[in-house]
XYZ file of C-alpha atoms in Angstrom:
114
model
C 64.899 105.791 -20.327
C 63.524 105.253 -16.821
C 65.194 102.354 -15.090
C 62.682 99.596 -14.366
C 61.992 99.019 -10.684
C 64.059 96.143 -9.457
C 61.902 93.053 -9.200
C 62.215 90.839 -6.168
C 63.981 87.539 -6.793
C 62.129 84.374 -5.931
C 62.224 83.435 -2.293
C 63.948 80.364 -0.906
C 60.485 78.952 -0.168
C 59.418 79.518 -3.778
C 62.618 77.911 -5.020
C 62.030 74.885 -2.790
C 58.385 74.699 -3.892
C 59.398 74.819 -7.563
C 61.835 71.955 -7.119
C 59.274 69.932 -5.157
C 56.787 70.559 -7.976
C 59.340 69.368 -10.565
C 59.875 66.171 -8.533
C 56.120 65.606 -8.160
C 55.580 66.068 -11.905
C 58.447 63.679 -12.699
C 57.030 61.061 -10.314
C 53.545 61.407 -11.800
C 54.777 61.162 -15.398
C 56.941 58.138 -14.530
C 54.090 56.391 -12.681
C 51.940 56.755 -15.809
C 54.719 55.552 -18.118
C 54.858 58.850 -19.990
C 58.283 59.200 -21.598
C 60.118 62.473 -22.121
C 59.940 62.202 -25.898
C 56.119 62.240 -25.771
C 56.086 65.544 -23.876
C 58.779 67.006 -26.153
C 56.770 65.959 -29.225
C 53.590 67.504 -27.791
C 55.383 70.759 -27.009
C 56.995 70.864 -30.451
C 53.692 70.138 -32.194
C 51.218 72.214 -30.200
C 52.944 74.774 -27.990
C 53.258 78.280 -29.351
C 55.688 79.972 -27.036
C 57.358 83.274 -27.946
C 61.100 83.663 -27.518
C 62.619 85.578 -24.639
C 66.207 86.141 -23.571
C 66.214 83.103 -21.298
C 64.837 80.712 -23.912
C 67.429 81.956 -26.415
C 70.181 81.390 -23.849
C 68.959 77.953 -22.790
C 67.782 76.517 -26.103
C 70.168 78.038 -28.637
C 73.265 79.394 -26.884
C 73.710 76.745 -24.191
C 73.031 73.868 -26.633
C 75.781 75.121 -28.923
C 78.089 75.918 -25.993
C 77.758 72.384 -24.598
C 78.352 70.816 -28.013
C 81.341 73.010 -28.852
C 83.049 73.453 -25.503
C 81.628 70.723 -23.267
C 80.734 73.354 -20.670
C 77.364 74.226 -19.198
C 77.994 77.524 -17.397
C 78.357 80.717 -19.399
C 80.332 82.171 -16.473
C 83.260 79.896 -17.330
C 83.667 81.120 -20.911
C 86.720 82.978 -22.123
C 86.364 85.918 -24.493
C 87.486 83.700 -27.375
C 84.915 81.049 -26.487
C 82.110 83.631 -26.460
C 83.171 84.637 -29.976
C 83.321 80.984 -31.023
C 79.796 80.184 -29.807
C 78.446 83.374 -31.371
C 80.055 82.615 -34.745
C 78.582 79.113 -34.849
C 75.176 80.386 -33.708
C 75.219 83.013 -36.439
C 76.371 80.614 -39.162
C 74.205 77.622 -38.252
C 71.042 79.235 -36.892
C 70.626 82.848 -37.933
C 72.072 83.028 -41.454
C 69.875 80.143 -42.704
C 66.849 81.985 -41.280
C 67.878 85.238 -42.974
C 68.662 86.915 -39.640
C 71.710 89.159 -39.430
C 72.662 90.264 -35.931
C 76.136 91.503 -34.998
C 77.466 90.917 -31.495
C 76.468 93.987 -29.410
C 79.135 96.658 -29.095
C 80.221 98.050 -25.744
C 78.379 101.276 -26.643
C 75.111 99.358 -27.146
C 75.573 97.565 -23.849
C 76.208 100.832 -22.027
C 73.141 102.485 -23.625
C 70.991 99.511 -22.635
C 72.200 99.661 -19.004
C 70.829 103.175 -18.505
């Protein structure tokens, strides 16, 4: 497999612009009295957004991690805690949906890094 060309990370200016945009959107929504639950309901009802690795991490993994371990960062997890979050994710999310995914083996990880 040909290694994908490394993509440039966002610039500091882009990062600052993103955060300014987030603040401007928050101010606008607040000035109009639009509550978070309205936007969440609209997204849940009308948005059709496919999953990607980041949405899985943020919506599924991190939600369970925070509830189970009271920690936000995945960098802080021990090997046992990774197993714990994975087991709960499997049991509570995937099994009810009929999805069976084992935790990737070191061999799979190494093959994917090529």
